[in-house]
Coordinates of C-alpha atoms in Angstrom, one line a residue:
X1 CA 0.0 0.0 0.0
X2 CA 3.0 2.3 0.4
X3 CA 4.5 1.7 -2.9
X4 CA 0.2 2.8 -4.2
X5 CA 0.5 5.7 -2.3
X6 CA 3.1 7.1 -3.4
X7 CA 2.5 6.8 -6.7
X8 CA -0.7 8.3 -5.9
X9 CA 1.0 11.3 -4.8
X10 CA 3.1 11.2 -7.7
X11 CA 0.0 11.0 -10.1
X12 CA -1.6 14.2 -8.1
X13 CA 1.5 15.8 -8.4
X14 CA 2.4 16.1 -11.9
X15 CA 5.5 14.0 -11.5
X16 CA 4.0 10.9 -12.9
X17 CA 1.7 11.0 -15.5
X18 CA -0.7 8.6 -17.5
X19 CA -2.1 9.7 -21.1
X20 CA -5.5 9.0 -20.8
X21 CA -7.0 12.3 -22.7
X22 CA -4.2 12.6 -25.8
X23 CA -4.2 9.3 -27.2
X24 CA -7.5 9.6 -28.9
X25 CA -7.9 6.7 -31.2
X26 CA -6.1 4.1 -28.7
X27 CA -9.2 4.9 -26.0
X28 CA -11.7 5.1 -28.7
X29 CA -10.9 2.0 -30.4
X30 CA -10.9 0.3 -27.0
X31 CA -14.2 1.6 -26.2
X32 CA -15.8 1.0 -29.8
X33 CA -14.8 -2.7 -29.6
X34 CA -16.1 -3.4 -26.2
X35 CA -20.3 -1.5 -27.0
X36 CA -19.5 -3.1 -30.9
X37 CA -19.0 -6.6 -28.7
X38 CA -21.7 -6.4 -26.4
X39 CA -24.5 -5.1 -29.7
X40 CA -23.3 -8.1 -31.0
X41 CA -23.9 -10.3 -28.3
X42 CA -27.2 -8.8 -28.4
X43 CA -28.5 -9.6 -31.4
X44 CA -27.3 -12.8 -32.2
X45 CA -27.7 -14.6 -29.0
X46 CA -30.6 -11.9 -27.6
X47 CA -31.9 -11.2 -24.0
X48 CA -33.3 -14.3 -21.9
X49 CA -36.6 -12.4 -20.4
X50 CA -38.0 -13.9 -17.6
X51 CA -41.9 -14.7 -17.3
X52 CA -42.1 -11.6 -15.7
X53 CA -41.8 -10.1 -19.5
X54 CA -43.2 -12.7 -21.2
X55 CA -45.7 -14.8 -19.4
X56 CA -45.7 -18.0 -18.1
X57 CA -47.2 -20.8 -15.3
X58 CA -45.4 -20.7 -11.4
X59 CA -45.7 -23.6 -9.1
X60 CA -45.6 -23.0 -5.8
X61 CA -44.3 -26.9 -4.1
X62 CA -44.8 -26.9 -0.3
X63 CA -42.7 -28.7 1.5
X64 CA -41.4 -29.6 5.1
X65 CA -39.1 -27.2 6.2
X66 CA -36.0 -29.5 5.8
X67 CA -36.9 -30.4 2.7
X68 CA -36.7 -26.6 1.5
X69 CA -32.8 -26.7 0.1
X70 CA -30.9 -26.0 -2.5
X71 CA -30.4 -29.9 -2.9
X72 CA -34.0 -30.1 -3.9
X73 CA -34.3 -27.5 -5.5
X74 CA -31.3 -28.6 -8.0
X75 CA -33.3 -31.5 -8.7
X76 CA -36.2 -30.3 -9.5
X77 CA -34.7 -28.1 -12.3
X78 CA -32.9 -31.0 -13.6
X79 CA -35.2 -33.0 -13.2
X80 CA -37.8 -31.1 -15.1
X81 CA -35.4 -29.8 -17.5
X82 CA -34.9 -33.7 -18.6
X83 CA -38.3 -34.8 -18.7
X84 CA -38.6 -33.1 -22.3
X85 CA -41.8 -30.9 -21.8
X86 CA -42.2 -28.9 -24.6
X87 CA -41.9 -25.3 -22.6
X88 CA -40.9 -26.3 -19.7
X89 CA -36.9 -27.5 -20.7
X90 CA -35.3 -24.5 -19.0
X91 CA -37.2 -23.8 -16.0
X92 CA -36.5 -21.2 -13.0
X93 CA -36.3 -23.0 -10.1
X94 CA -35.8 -21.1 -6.3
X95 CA -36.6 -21.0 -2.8
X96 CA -39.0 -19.0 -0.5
X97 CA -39.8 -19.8 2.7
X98 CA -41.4 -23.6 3.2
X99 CA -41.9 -24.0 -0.6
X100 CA -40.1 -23.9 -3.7
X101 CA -41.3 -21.5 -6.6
X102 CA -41.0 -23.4 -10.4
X103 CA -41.2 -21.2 -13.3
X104 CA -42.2 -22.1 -16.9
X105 CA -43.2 -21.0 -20.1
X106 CA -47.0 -21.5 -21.1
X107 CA -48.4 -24.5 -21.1
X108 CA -50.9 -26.6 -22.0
X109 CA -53.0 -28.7 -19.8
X110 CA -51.1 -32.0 -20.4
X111 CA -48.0 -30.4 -20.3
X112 CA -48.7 -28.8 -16.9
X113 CA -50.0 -32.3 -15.8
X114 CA -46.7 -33.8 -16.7
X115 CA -44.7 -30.7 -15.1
X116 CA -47.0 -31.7 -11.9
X117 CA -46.0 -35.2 -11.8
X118 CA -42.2 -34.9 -12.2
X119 CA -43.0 -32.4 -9.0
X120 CA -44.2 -35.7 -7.2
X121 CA -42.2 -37.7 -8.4
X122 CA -38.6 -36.0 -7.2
X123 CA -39.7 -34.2 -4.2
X124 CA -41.7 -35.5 -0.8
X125 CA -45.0 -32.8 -1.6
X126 CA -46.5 -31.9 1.6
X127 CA -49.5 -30.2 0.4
X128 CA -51.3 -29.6 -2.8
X129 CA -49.6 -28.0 -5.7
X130 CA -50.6 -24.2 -6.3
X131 CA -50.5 -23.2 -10.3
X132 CA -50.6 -19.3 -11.1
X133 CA -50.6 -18.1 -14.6
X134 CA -48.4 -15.0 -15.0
X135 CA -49.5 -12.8 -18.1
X136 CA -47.1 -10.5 -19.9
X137 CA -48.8 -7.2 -19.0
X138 CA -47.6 -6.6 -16.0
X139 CA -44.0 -6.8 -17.4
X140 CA -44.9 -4.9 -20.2
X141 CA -46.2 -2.2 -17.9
X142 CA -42.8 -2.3 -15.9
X143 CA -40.5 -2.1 -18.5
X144 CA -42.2 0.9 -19.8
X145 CA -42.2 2.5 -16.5
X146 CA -39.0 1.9 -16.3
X147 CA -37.9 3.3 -19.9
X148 CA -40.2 6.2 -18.4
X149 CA -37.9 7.0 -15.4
X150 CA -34.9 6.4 -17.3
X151 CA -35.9 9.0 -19.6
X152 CA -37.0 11.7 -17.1
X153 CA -33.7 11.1 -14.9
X154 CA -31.6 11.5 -17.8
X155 CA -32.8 14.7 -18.6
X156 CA -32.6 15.7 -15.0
X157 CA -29.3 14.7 -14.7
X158 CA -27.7 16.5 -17.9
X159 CA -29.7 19.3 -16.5
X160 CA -28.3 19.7 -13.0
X161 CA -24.4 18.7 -14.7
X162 CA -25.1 22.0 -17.3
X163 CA -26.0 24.1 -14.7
X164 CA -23.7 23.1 -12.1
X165 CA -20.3 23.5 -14.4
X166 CA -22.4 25.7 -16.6
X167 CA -20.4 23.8 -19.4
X168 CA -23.2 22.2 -21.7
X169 CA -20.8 19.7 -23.2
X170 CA -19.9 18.3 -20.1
X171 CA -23.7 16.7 -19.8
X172 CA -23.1 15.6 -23.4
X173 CA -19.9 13.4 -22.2
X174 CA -21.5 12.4 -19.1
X175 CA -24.2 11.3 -21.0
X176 CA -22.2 9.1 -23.7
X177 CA -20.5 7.3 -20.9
X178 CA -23.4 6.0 -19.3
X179 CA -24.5 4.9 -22.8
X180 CA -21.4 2.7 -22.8
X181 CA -21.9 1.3 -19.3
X182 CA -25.4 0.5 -20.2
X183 CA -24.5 -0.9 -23.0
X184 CA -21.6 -3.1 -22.2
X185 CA -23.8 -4.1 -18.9
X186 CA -26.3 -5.3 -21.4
X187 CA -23.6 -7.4 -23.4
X188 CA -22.4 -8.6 -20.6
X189 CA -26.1 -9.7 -19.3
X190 CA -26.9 -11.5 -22.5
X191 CA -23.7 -13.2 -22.5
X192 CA -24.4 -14.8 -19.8
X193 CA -27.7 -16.4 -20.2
X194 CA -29.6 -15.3 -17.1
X195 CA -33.4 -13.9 -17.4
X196 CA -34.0 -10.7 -17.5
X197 CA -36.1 -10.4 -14.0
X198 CA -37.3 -7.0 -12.6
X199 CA -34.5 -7.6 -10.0
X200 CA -31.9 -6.8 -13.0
X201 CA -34.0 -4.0 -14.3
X202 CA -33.5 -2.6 -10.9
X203 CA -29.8 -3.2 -10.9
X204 CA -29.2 -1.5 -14.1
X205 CA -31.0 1.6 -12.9
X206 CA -28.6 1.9 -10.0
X207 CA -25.6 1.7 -11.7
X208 CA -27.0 5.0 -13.5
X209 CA -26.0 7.0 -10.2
X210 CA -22.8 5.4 -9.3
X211 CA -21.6 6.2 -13.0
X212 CA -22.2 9.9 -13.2
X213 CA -21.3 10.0 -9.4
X214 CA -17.8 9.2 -10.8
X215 CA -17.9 11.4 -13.7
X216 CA -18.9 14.2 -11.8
X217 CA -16.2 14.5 -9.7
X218 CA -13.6 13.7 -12.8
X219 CA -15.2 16.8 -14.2
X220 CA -15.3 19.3 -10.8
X221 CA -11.2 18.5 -10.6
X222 CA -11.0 19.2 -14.7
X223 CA -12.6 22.7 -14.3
X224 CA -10.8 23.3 -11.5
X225 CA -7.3 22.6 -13.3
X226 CA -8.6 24.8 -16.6
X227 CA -9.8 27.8 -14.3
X228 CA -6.4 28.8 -14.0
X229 CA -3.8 26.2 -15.4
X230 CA -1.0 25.7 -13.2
X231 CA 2.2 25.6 -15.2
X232 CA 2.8 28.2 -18.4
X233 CA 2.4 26.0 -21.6
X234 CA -0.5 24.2 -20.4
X235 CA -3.1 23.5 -22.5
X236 CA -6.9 22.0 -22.1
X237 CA -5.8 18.3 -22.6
X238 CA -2.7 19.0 -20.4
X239 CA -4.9 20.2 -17.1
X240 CA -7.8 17.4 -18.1
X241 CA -5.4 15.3 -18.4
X242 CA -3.7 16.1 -15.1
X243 CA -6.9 16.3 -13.6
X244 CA -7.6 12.4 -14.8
X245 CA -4.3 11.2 -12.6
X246 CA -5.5 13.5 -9.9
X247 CA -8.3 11.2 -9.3
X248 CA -7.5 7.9 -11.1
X249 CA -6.3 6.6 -7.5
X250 CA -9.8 7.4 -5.9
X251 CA -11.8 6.4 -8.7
X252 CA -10.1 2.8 -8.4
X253 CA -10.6 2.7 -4.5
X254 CA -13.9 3.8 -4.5
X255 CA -14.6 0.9 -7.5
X256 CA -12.8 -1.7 -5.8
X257 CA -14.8 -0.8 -2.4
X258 CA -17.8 -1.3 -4.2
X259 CA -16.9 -4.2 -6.5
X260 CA -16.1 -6.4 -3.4
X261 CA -19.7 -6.8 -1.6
X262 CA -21.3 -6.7 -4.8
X263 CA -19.0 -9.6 -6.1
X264 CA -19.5 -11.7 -2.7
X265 CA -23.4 -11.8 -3.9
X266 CA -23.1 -12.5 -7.0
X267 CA -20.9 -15.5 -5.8
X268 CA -23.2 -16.2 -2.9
X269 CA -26.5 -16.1 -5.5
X270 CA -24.8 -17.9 -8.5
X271 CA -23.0 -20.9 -6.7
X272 CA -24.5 -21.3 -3.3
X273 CA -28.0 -20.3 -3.8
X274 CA -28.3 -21.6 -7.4
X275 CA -30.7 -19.2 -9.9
X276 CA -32.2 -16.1 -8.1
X277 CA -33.4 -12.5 -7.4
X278 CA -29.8 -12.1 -6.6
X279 CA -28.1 -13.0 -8.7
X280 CA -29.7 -11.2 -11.9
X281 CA -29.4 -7.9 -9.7
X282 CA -26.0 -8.4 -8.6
X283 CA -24.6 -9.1 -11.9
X284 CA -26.0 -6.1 -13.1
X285 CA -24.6 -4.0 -10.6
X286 CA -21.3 -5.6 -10.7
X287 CA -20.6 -5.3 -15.1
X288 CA -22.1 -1.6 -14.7
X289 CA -20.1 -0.5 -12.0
X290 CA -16.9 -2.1 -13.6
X291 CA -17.8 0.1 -16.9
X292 CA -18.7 3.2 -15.1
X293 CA -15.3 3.4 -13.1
X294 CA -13.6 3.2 -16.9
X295 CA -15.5 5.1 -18.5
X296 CA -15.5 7.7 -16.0
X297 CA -11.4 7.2 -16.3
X298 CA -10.9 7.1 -19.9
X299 CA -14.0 7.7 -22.0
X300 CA -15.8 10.7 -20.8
X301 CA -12.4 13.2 -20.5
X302 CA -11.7 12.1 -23.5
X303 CA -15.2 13.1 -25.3
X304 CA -15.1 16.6 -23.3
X305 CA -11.6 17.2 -24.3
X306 CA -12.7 16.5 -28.1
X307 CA -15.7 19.0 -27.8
X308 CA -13.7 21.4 -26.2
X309 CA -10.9 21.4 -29.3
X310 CA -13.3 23.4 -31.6
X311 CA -13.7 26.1 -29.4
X312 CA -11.9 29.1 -30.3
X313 CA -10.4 29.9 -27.0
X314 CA -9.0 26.7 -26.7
X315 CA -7.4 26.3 -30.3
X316 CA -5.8 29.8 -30.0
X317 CA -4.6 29.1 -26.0
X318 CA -3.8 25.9 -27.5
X319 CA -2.0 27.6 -30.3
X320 CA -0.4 30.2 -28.2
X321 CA 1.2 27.0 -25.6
X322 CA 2.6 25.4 -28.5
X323 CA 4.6 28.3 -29.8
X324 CA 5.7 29.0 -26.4
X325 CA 7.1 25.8 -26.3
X326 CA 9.0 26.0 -29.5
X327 CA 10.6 29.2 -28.5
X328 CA 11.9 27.5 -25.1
X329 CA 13.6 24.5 -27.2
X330 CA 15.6 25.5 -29.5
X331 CA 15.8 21.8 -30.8
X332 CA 12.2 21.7 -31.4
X333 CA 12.8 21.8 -34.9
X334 CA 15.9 19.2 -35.0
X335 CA 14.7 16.3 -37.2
X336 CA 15.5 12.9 -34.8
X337 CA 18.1 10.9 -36.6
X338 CA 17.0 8.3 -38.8
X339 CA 18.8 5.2 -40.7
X340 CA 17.8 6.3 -44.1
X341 CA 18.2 10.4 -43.6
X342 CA 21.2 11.9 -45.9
X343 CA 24.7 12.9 -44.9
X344 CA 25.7 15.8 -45.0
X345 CA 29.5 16.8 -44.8
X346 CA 30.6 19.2 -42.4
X347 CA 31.7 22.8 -43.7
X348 CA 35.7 23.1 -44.2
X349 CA 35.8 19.3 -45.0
X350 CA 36.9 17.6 -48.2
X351 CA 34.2 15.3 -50.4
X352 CA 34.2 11.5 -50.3
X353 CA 36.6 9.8 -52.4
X354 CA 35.4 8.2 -55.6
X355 CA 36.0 4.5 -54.0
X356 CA 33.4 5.2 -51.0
X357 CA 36.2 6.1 -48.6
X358 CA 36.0 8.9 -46.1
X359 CA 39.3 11.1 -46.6
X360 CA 41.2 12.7 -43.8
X361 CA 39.3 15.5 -42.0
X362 CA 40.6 19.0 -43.6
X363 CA 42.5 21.3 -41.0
X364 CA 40.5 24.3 -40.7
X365 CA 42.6 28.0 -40.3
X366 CA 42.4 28.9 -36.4
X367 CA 39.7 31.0 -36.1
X368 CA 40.9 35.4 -36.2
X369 CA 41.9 37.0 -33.3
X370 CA 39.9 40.1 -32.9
X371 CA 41.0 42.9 -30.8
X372 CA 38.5 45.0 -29.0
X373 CA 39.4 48.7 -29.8
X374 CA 37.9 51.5 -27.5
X375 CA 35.1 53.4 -29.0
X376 CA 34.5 56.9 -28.8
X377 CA 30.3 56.5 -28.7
X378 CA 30.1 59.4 -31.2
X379 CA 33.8 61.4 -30.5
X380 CA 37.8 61.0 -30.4
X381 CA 39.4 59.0 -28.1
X382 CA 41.9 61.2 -26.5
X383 CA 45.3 59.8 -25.9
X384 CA 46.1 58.0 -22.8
X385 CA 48.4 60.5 -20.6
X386 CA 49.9 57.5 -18.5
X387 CA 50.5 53.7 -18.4
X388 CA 47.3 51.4 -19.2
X389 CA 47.5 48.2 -18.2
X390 CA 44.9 45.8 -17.7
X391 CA 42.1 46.0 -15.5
X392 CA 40.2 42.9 -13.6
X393 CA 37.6 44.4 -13.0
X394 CA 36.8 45.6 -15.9
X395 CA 37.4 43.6 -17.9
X396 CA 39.1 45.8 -20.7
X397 CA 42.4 47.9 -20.5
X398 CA 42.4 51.0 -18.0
X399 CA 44.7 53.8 -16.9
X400 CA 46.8 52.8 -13.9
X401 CA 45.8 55.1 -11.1
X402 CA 48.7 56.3 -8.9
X403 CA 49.4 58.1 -5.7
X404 CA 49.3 61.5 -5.5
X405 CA 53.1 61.7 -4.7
X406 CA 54.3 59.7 -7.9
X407 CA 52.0 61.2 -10.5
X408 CA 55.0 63.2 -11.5
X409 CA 57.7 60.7 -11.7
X410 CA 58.5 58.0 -14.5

């Protein structure tokens, strides 16, 4: 931790630094790749939506309370899975308090009789078997809501971020990096094959806050860097940049603080617990919070640094650093060697001989000896009336100054 801390302190600093905002297509390429991954996921293997979305028949199994485990409950799934019900070959199966909830597609009659005795047949059924039919309006009606309040926060949000940093295009990068944690979450979710439940829907809203939580304070230490930059020669990129490393070391403190519970239940949910609520909003949370700490890092600097580049204030204070920085080094303009560059010969020396041999160096004249005559800044000089000789201090022949009592005498 000592070793992270410094260099956390070096990253603050300025003395270490990590280009996150000038290497423009390395980050978008990156980024591109991982939302053009996760659309494709999307569309060729689609979303799994539970019955919640769809429709579809719940049993409800009572049982003795020590028959209510996970044990029995990985039976039944298998169980049911194998019996080759048309409908019913990838079913949900999870606990709740003394029964054990079964979820289907719809069926028909004999296929729900079948699904019932498999349910007999694998488990010790302490009471009768309770059937529900789930319809697909409800889910219909939540998943709009939802879009609903997605919508209105959105606009709240890019709202609050205009007004607060009274910068416009901030919101506008805020805004495409939670489109790239959403997305990428989404990948993600359809990779992995589990339903999409309301608990996920819920998941996915959350990881709306902690996103632009991050961005947000990425942004307060950018405008505070490009207020006033620090160093002469800065430009936009530099302090945004600078601004980036300022924060990168809370940014992956705060993600990994997060990451850790939300990664026990996702364990807990997938392994121990089998299929769940959990588990659907867990991995939600866990892919979206993962995304949002890059894209807060990488992605939305970068997409404000780009908007800001057309501005005209920027260009010319952009233009003005760069020519500030030429004058300072006077190399600036010193082409790097290269293997294949021509060779020129130095003045004063002879040309290569006709067999490819380099001849002797030439001995050049020593250079003049220049002597520096007094100048009479518009007039004479008048003669010297006694011995010059040469002065230390300054620097240049002077007449000797004697005593009073030896003026006379030579």
């Amino acid at each position: 931790m000592g070793k992270f801390s410094r260099l956390g302190n070096e990253l603050y600093n300025g003395r270490k630094s990590i280009d996150f905002v000038n290497r423009r297509p390395l980050w978008y390429a990156i980024s591109l790749v991982l939302v053009g991954a996760a659309l494709a996921v999307v569309l060729i293997k689609g979303l799994n939506f539970g019955i919640e979305f769809t429709g579809g028949t719940q049993y409800r199994v009572p049982l003795a309370a020590s028959d209510v485990t996970q044990d029995n409950a990985d039976e039944l799934r298998a169980a049911i899975a194998d019996a080759g019900i048309e409908g019913a070959d990838t079913p949900v199966v999870t606990t709740s308090g003394q029964s054990i909830l079964i979820q289907v597609e719809d069926l028909t009659p004999e296929a729900s009789d079948s699904v019932v005795e498999v349910i007999t047949s694998t488990v010790p059924v302490s009471d009768q078997i309770s059937q529900d039919e789930i319809g697909a309006s409800w889910g219909t009606q939540v998943a709009q809501r939802a879009a609903l309040g997605v919508g209105v926060f959105l606009v709240l949000v890019m709202i609050f971020i205009a007004l607060y940093f009274r910068e416009w295009k901030m919101s506008v990068a805020a805004l495409a990096a939670l489109a790239h944690d959403i997305a990428i979450t989404v990948g993600v979710y359809a990779l992995s094959g589990f339903p999409v439940t309301p608990s996920a829907v819920t998941g996915l809203l959350a990881i709306l806050g902690f996103s632009l939580y991050d961005t947000v304070v990425v942004f307060d230490k950018v405008r505070e860097n490009t207020r006033e930059f620090r160093r002469p020669g800065q430009t936009y990129s530099d302090a945004a940049n600078l601004a980036v490393n300022q924060t990168l070391v809370r940014s992956i403190n705060t993600g990994i603080v997060a990451l850790i519970p939300i990664g026990a239940i996702l364990y807990v949910s997938a392994v121990q617990l089998g299929a769940s609520s959990l588990q659907d909003l867990a991995l939600s949370q866990f892919v979206g919070m993962a995304a949002g700490v890059y894209s807060s890092v990488v992605l939305a600097p970068r997409i404000l640094v780009h908007l800001k580049s057309g501005e005209k204030d920027i260009a010319e204070h952009e233009n003005r650093a760069a020519a500030r920085l030429r004058r300072a080094d006077r190399y600036a303009t010193v082409p790097s060697f290269a293997e294949d560059m021509p060779i020129a010969n130095d003045p004063g020396s002879a040309p290569p001989s006709e067999d490819g041999t380099a001849p002797a160096p030439a001995r050049q004249a020593p250079p003049p000896v220049t002597t520096h005559e007094p100048m009479g800044r518009g007039r004479n000089v008048p003669k010297t009336r006694g011995e010059v000789g040469q002065s230390g201090a300054a620097g240049r022949q002077q007449p000797s100054r004697k005593p009073r009592s030896q003026r006379g005498k030579k």
